[in-house]
Each structure stands twice: as C-alpha cells, then as structure tokens.
PDB file of C-alpha atoms and ligand atoms in Angstrom:
ATOM      1  CA  UNK A   1      -9.749 -59.939  79.940  1.00  0.00           C
ATOM      2  CA  UNK A   2     -11.593 -58.009  77.197  1.00  0.00           C
ATOM      3  CA  UNK A   3     -12.860 -54.661  76.849  1.00  0.00           C
ATOM      4  CA  UNK A   4     -16.607 -55.869  76.622  1.00  0.00           C
ATOM      5  CA  UNK A   5     -16.091 -57.424  80.175  1.00  0.00           C
ATOM      6  CA  UNK A   6     -15.994 -53.790  81.782  1.00  0.00           C
ATOM      7  CA  UNK A   7     -17.848 -51.714  79.136  1.00  0.00           C
ATOM      8  CA  UNK A   8     -17.205 -49.045  77.099  1.00  0.00           C
ATOM      9  CA  UNK A   9     -16.871 -45.909  79.559  1.00  0.00           C
ATOM     10  CA  UNK A  10     -13.641 -47.776  81.080  1.00  0.00           C
ATOM     11  CA  UNK A  11     -10.368 -47.654  79.403  1.00  0.00           C
ATOM     12  CA  UNK A  12      -8.877 -51.116  80.029  1.00  0.00           C
ATOM     13  CA  UNK A  13      -5.020 -51.484  80.103  1.00  0.00           C
ATOM     14  CA  UNK A  14      -3.286 -54.882  80.191  1.00  0.00           C
ATOM     15  CA  UNK A  15       0.414 -55.038  80.465  1.00  0.00           C
ATOM     16  CA  UNK A  16       2.147 -58.553  81.100  1.00  0.00           C
ATOM     17  CA  UNK A  17       5.836 -58.437  81.913  1.00  0.00           C
ATOM     18  CA  UNK A  18       8.368 -59.980  79.527  1.00  0.00           C
ATOM     19  CA  UNK A  19       9.439 -63.431  80.432  1.00  0.00           C
ATOM     20  CA  UNK A  20       6.814 -64.059  82.993  1.00  0.00           C
ATOM     21  CA  UNK A  21       7.793 -66.673  85.753  1.00  0.00           C
ATOM     22  CA  UNK A  22       5.409 -69.604  85.854  1.00  0.00           C
ATOM     23  CA  UNK A  23       3.073 -69.695  88.789  1.00  0.00           C
ATOM     24  CA  UNK A  24       1.151 -72.627  90.331  1.00  0.00           C
ATOM     25  CA  UNK A  25      -2.557 -71.800  90.610  1.00  0.00           C
ATOM     26  CA  UNK A  26      -5.901 -73.245  89.628  1.00  0.00           C
ATOM     27  CA  UNK A  27      -6.444 -71.290  86.282  1.00  0.00           C
ATOM     28  CA  UNK A  28     -10.220 -71.199  86.577  1.00  0.00           C
ATOM     29  CA  UNK A  29      -9.929 -69.768  89.953  1.00  0.00           C
ATOM     30  CA  UNK A  30      -7.366 -67.148  88.479  1.00  0.00           C
ATOM     31  CA  UNK A  31      -9.814 -66.225  85.910  1.00  0.00           C
ATOM     32  CA  UNK A  32     -12.777 -65.884  88.328  1.00  0.00           C
ATOM     33  CA  UNK A  33     -10.456 -63.689  90.549  1.00  0.00           C
ATOM     34  CA  UNK A  34      -9.421 -61.331  87.834  1.00  0.00           C
ATOM     35  CA  UNK A  35     -13.054 -61.185  86.708  1.00  0.00           C
ATOM     36  CA  UNK A  36     -14.261 -60.353  90.346  1.00  0.00           C
ATOM     37  CA  UNK A  37     -11.480 -57.722  90.522  1.00  0.00           C
ATOM     38  CA  UNK A  38     -12.375 -56.222  87.072  1.00  0.00           C
ATOM     39  CA  UNK A  39     -16.305 -55.987  87.799  1.00  0.00           C
ATOM     40  CA  UNK A  40     -15.496 -54.446  91.256  1.00  0.00           C
ATOM     41  CA  UNK A  41     -13.352 -51.778  89.423  1.00  0.00           C
ATOM     42  CA  UNK A  42     -16.099 -51.398  87.085  1.00  0.00           C
ATOM     43  CA  UNK A  43     -18.643 -50.521  89.681  1.00  0.00           C
ATOM     44  CA  UNK A  44     -16.336 -48.262  91.506  1.00  0.00           C
ATOM     45  CA  UNK A  45     -16.148 -46.138  88.093  1.00  0.00           C
ATOM     46  CA  UNK A  46     -19.796 -45.256  87.452  1.00  0.00           C
ATOM     47  CA  UNK A  47     -18.729 -42.086  85.324  1.00  0.00           C
ATOM     48  CA  UNK A  48     -15.557 -44.042  83.426  1.00  0.00           C
ATOM     49  CA  UNK A  49     -12.159 -44.332  84.277  1.00  0.00           C
ATOM     50  CA  UNK A  50      -9.154 -46.694  83.629  1.00  0.00           C
ATOM     51  CA  UNK A  51      -8.577 -50.129  84.612  1.00  0.00           C
ATOM     52  CA  UNK A  52      -4.978 -51.264  84.783  1.00  0.00           C
ATOM     53  CA  UNK A  53      -4.075 -55.082  84.920  1.00  0.00           C
ATOM     54  CA  UNK A  54      -0.577 -55.970  85.159  1.00  0.00           C
ATOM     55  CA  UNK A  55       1.671 -58.567  85.955  1.00  0.00           C
ATOM     56  CA  UNK A  56       5.275 -58.495  87.026  1.00  0.00           C
ATOM     57  CA  UNK A  57       7.948 -60.764  88.523  1.00  0.00           C
ATOM     58  CA  UNK A  58       9.853 -60.172  91.837  1.00  0.00           C
ATOM     59  CA  UNK A  59      10.927 -61.533  95.259  1.00  0.00           C
ATOM     60  CA  UNK A  60       8.462 -60.374  97.951  1.00  0.00           C
ATOM     61  CA  UNK A  61       9.821 -58.328 100.838  1.00  0.00           C
ATOM     62  CA  UNK A  62       7.014 -57.708 102.933  1.00  0.00           C
ATOM     63  CA  UNK A  63       8.188 -54.525 104.506  1.00  0.00           C
ATOM     64  CA  UNK A  64       8.941 -52.973 101.163  1.00  0.00           C
ATOM     65  CA  UNK A  65       5.625 -54.249  99.524  1.00  0.00           C
ATOM     66  CA  UNK A  66       3.750 -52.621 102.271  1.00  0.00           C
ATOM     67  CA  UNK A  67       5.107 -49.381 101.504  1.00  0.00           C
ATOM     68  CA  UNK A  68       5.245 -49.536  97.675  1.00  0.00           C
ATOM     69  CA  UNK A  69       1.807 -50.213  95.808  1.00  0.00           C
ATOM     70  CA  UNK A  70       3.431 -49.636  92.605  1.00  0.00           C
ATOM     71  CA  UNK A  71       6.400 -51.520  92.143  1.00  0.00           C
ATOM     72  CA  UNK A  72       5.422 -54.853  93.779  1.00  0.00           C
ATOM     73  CA  UNK A  73       5.596 -58.053  92.261  1.00  0.00           C
ATOM     74  CA  UNK A  74       2.753 -60.270  91.063  1.00  0.00           C
ATOM     75  CA  UNK A  75      -0.450 -59.499  89.194  1.00  0.00           C
ATOM     76  CA  UNK A  76      -2.434 -56.257  90.183  1.00  0.00           C
ATOM     77  CA  UNK A  77      -5.660 -54.829  89.118  1.00  0.00           C
ATOM     78  CA  UNK A  78      -5.621 -50.872  89.600  1.00  0.00           C
ATOM     79  CA  UNK A  79      -8.745 -48.480  89.195  1.00  0.00           C
ATOM     80  CA  UNK A  80      -9.420 -44.909  89.176  1.00  0.00           C
ATOM     81  CA  UNK A  81     -12.677 -45.240  91.099  1.00  0.00           C
ATOM     82  CA  UNK A  82     -14.325 -44.035  94.216  1.00  0.00           C
ATOM     83  CA  UNK A  83     -12.021 -45.515  96.457  1.00  0.00           C
ATOM     84  CA  UNK A  84     -12.348 -46.902 100.010  1.00  0.00           C
ATOM     85  CA  UNK A  85     -12.084 -45.628 103.520  1.00  0.00           C
ATOM     86  CA  UNK A  86     -10.074 -47.563 106.163  1.00  0.00           C
ATOM     87  CA  UNK A  87     -13.238 -48.872 107.689  1.00  0.00           C
ATOM     88  CA  UNK A  88     -14.666 -50.050 104.483  1.00  0.00           C
ATOM     89  CA  UNK A  89     -11.181 -51.905 103.601  1.00  0.00           C
ATOM     90  CA  UNK A  90     -11.137 -53.488 107.246  1.00  0.00           C
ATOM     91  CA  UNK A  91     -14.518 -55.301 105.942  1.00  0.00           C
ATOM     92  CA  UNK A  92     -14.266 -56.156 102.235  1.00  0.00           C
ATOM     93  CA  UNK A  93     -12.907 -59.686 102.308  1.00  0.00           C
ATOM     94  CA  UNK A  94     -15.641 -60.832 104.592  1.00  0.00           C
ATOM     95  CA  UNK A  95     -17.992 -63.328 102.857  1.00  0.00           C
ATOM     96  CA  UNK A  96     -21.424 -61.517 101.738  1.00  0.00           C
ATOM     97  CA  UNK A  97     -20.108 -57.979 102.986  1.00  0.00           C
ATOM     98  CA  UNK A  98     -21.074 -55.724 100.260  1.00  0.00           C
ATOM     99  CA  UNK A  99     -22.134 -52.017 100.117  1.00  0.00           C
ATOM    100  CA  UNK A 100     -24.044 -52.403  96.754  1.00  0.00           C
ATOM    101  CA  UNK A 101     -27.807 -52.551  96.377  1.00  0.00           C
ATOM    102  CA  UNK A 102     -29.983 -55.748  96.974  1.00  0.00           C
ATOM    103  CA  UNK A 103     -29.603 -58.010  93.786  1.00  0.00           C
ATOM    104  CA  UNK A 104     -26.426 -55.829  92.796  1.00  0.00           C
ATOM    105  CA  UNK A 105     -23.652 -57.919  94.846  1.00  0.00           C
ATOM    106  CA  UNK A 106     -23.325 -60.953  96.644  1.00  0.00           C
ATOM    107  CA  UNK A 107     -20.417 -59.776  98.461  1.00  0.00           C
ATOM    108  CA  UNK A 108     -18.571 -63.015  97.699  1.00  0.00           C
ATOM    109  CA  UNK A 109     -16.208 -61.522  94.952  1.00  0.00           C
ATOM    110  CA  UNK A 110     -13.148 -60.551  97.349  1.00  0.00           C
ATOM    111  CA  UNK A 111     -13.874 -63.514  99.508  1.00  0.00           C
ATOM    112  CA  UNK A 112     -13.354 -65.793  96.376  1.00  0.00           C
ATOM    113  CA  UNK A 113     -10.054 -63.784  95.695  1.00  0.00           C
ATOM    114  CA  UNK A 114      -8.952 -64.083  99.225  1.00  0.00           C
ATOM    115  CA  UNK A 115      -9.789 -67.708  99.203  1.00  0.00           C
ATOM    116  CA  UNK A 116      -7.994 -68.420  95.920  1.00  0.00           C
ATOM    117  CA  UNK A 117      -4.877 -66.662  97.035  1.00  0.00           C
ATOM    118  CA  UNK A 118      -4.518 -68.226 100.457  1.00  0.00           C
ATOM    119  CA  UNK A 119      -5.139 -71.886  98.733  1.00  0.00           C
ATOM    120  CA  UNK A 120      -2.364 -71.089  96.254  1.00  0.00           C
ATOM    121  CA  UNK A 121       0.062 -69.908  99.111  1.00  0.00           C
ATOM    122  CA  UNK A 122       0.146 -66.391  98.099  1.00  0.00           C
ATOM    123  CA  UNK A 123      -0.898 -62.981  99.624  1.00  0.00           C
ATOM    124  CA  UNK A 124      -3.314 -60.265  98.653  1.00  0.00           C
ATOM    125  CA  UNK A 125      -2.716 -56.720  99.366  1.00  0.00           C
ATOM    126  CA  UNK A 126      -5.179 -53.710  99.267  1.00  0.00           C
ATOM    127  CA  UNK A 127      -4.216 -50.082  98.600  1.00  0.00           C
ATOM    128  CA  UNK A 128      -6.991 -47.680  98.340  1.00  0.00           C
ATOM    129  CA  UNK A 129      -7.611 -43.921  98.543  1.00  0.00           C
ATOM    130  CA  UNK A 130     -10.970 -42.172  98.706  1.00  0.00           C
ATOM    131  CA  UNK A 131     -11.755 -40.376  95.597  1.00  0.00           C
ATOM    132  CA  UNK A 132      -8.721 -41.620  93.942  1.00  0.00           C
ATOM    133  CA  UNK A 133      -8.920 -45.295  93.254  1.00  0.00           C
ATOM    134  CA  UNK A 134      -8.144 -48.982  94.284  1.00  0.00           C
ATOM    135  CA  UNK A 135      -5.155 -51.153  93.824  1.00  0.00           C
ATOM    136  CA  UNK A 136      -5.399 -55.088  94.446  1.00  0.00           C
ATOM    137  CA  UNK A 137      -2.088 -56.702  94.512  1.00  0.00           C
ATOM    138  CA  UNK A 138      -1.922 -60.638  94.230  1.00  0.00           C
ATOM    139  CA  UNK A 139       1.358 -62.450  94.931  1.00  0.00           C
ATOM    140  CA  UNK A 140       1.368 -65.547  93.817  1.00  0.00           C
ATOM    141  CA  UNK A 141       4.155 -68.351  94.136  1.00  0.00           C
TER     142      UNK A 141
HETATM  143  N1  ATP B 201     -12.237 -51.566  93.386  1.00  0.00           N
HETATM  144  C1  ATP B 201     -13.150 -51.129  94.571  1.00  0.00           C
HETATM  145  N2  ATP B 201     -13.265 -49.884  94.755  1.00  0.00           N
HETATM  146  C2  ATP B 201     -14.061 -49.587  95.529  1.00  0.00           C
HETATM  147  N3  ATP B 201     -14.633 -50.053  96.626  1.00  0.00           N
HETATM  148  C3  ATP B 201     -14.607 -51.490  96.386  1.00  0.00           C
HETATM  149  C4  ATP B 201     -13.681 -52.035  95.180  1.00  0.00           C
HETATM  150  N4  ATP B 201     -13.810 -53.569  95.319  1.00  0.00           N
HETATM  151  C5  ATP B 201     -14.513 -53.748  96.446  1.00  0.00           C
HETATM  152  N5  ATP B 201     -14.918 -52.709  96.869  1.00  0.00           N
HETATM  153  C6  ATP B 201     -15.963 -52.578  98.041  1.00  0.00           C
HETATM  154  O1  ATP B 201     -16.063 -53.849  98.728  1.00  0.00           O
HETATM  155  C7  ATP B 201     -17.296 -54.542  98.826  1.00  0.00           C
HETATM  156  C8  ATP B 201     -17.134 -55.962  98.774  1.00  0.00           C
HETATM  157  O2  ATP B 201     -16.412 -56.390  97.341  1.00  0.00           O
HETATM  158  P1  ATP B 201     -16.816 -57.932  96.856  1.00  0.00           P
HETATM  159  O3  ATP B 201     -16.352 -58.040  95.552  1.00  0.00           O
HETATM  160  O4  ATP B 201     -16.688 -58.894  97.755  1.00  0.00           O
HETATM  161  O5  ATP B 201     -18.399 -57.921  96.877  1.00  0.00           O
HETATM  162  P2  ATP B 201     -19.417 -56.948  95.916  1.00  0.00           P
HETATM  163  O6  ATP B 201     -18.685 -56.555  94.780  1.00  0.00           O
HETATM  164  O7  ATP B 201     -20.314 -56.129  96.701  1.00  0.00           O
HETATM  165  O8  ATP B 201     -20.515 -58.226  95.388  1.00  0.00           O
HETATM  166  P3  ATP B 201     -20.195 -59.270  94.392  1.00  0.00           P
HETATM  167  O9  ATP B 201     -18.509 -59.425  94.150  1.00  0.00           O
HETATM  168  O10 ATP B 201     -20.739 -60.494  94.488  1.00  0.00           O
HETATM  169  O11 ATP B 201     -20.731 -58.910  93.206  1.00  0.00           O
HETATM  170  C9  ATP B 201     -18.044 -53.919  97.831  1.00  0.00           C
HETATM  171  O12 ATP B 201     -19.309 -53.882  97.926  1.00  0.00           O
HETATM  172  C10 ATP B 201     -17.514 -52.311  97.484  1.00  0.00           C
HETATM  173  O13 ATP B 201     -18.091 -51.848  98.722  1.00  0.00           O
HETATM  174 MG1   MG B 202     -17.198 -57.718  93.773  1.00  0.00          MG
END
C-alpha cells in the first residue's frame, strides 16, 4: 500500500505484526481487497484523515471479536472518515449497492472483499460510527 494510492491529504499508516503467521489466500485477491478498502477510506475522508492498515495474529473468539474492534486478529483497515449508520452498514456488502455519484462507484468493492474472504474460509466484520470513522476487520485462515 503506497501513499500515492490514497492521495496527499490522507495520512497512511501501515503496521505489520512481527512474526506474521502465513495465511492461505489468493494474493491478487488480497491486494484487490486492500485497495478496495483503501479507496473507500479515501472517499470517506474528503477533507483528509488517517488510514491505518494493520495485521496481527490471533485465535478468533467470535463473542470477543464482536465486542472489541481494536484488538481483534487479522488485517484491518481503519479510517477516520464520515462513518456509516446501521441502515447503511446493513447494505454495503450487496453487489452494486453504492451511495456514490453515477460514474464514481460501481458498488462492487465491498462485494469483492466479501466474496474473497468467504472463498478463503474467513470472516469480515464492520465497525463504524457516524462522524467518527470505519474499521473493516478481515479474519483470514
Ligand atoms: N470506509 C467507509 N466509510 C464510509 N462509508 C463507506 C466506507 N466503505 C464503504 N462505504 C459505503 O458503502 C458503500 C458500498 O461500498 P463499495 O466499496 O461496495 O462500493 P463503492 O465504493 O460505492 O463503489 P466502488 O467500490 O465500485 O468504487 C459506499 O458507497 C459507501 O456508502
Ligand atoms: Mg468501494
């Protein structure tokens, strides 16, 4: 992930855990997924902000993961953008669902992320707060 992918108004922070475990995924699909998340984060921060992409190792406890967005295992993308309300969050993984102007978005970005994660035997979890930002956690085996 490079600074030029997200533009100059956004502070890009990447952090990989030491001794990352090996995951079993299609690398091209993983790259597409991270780019889709980065583009969404950029679009959610029209006046700038910070995008964090981080990886970590861990065993997934579903109940714990549901409560603790910040300490869950797996790569995540976090932005300080406009955020989403519950109604929007319920629809974002639908193919062709977009709130962007015609010609700006196809609505297929998160659909690709979802398809990729499921095909890999993983999970994807969204956390978002209006006006505060969004975190997308990917759990990959
Ligand atoms: N990080 C985010 N912050 C706020 N809203 C988001 C974020 N990511 C996605 N969304 C919302 O979810 C919708 C669907 O996202 P998705 O990536 O599937 O499509 P898109 O970004 O609209 O189009 P495309 O990905 O094809 O450019 C977006 O239109 C936007 O409303
Ligand atoms: Mg998108």
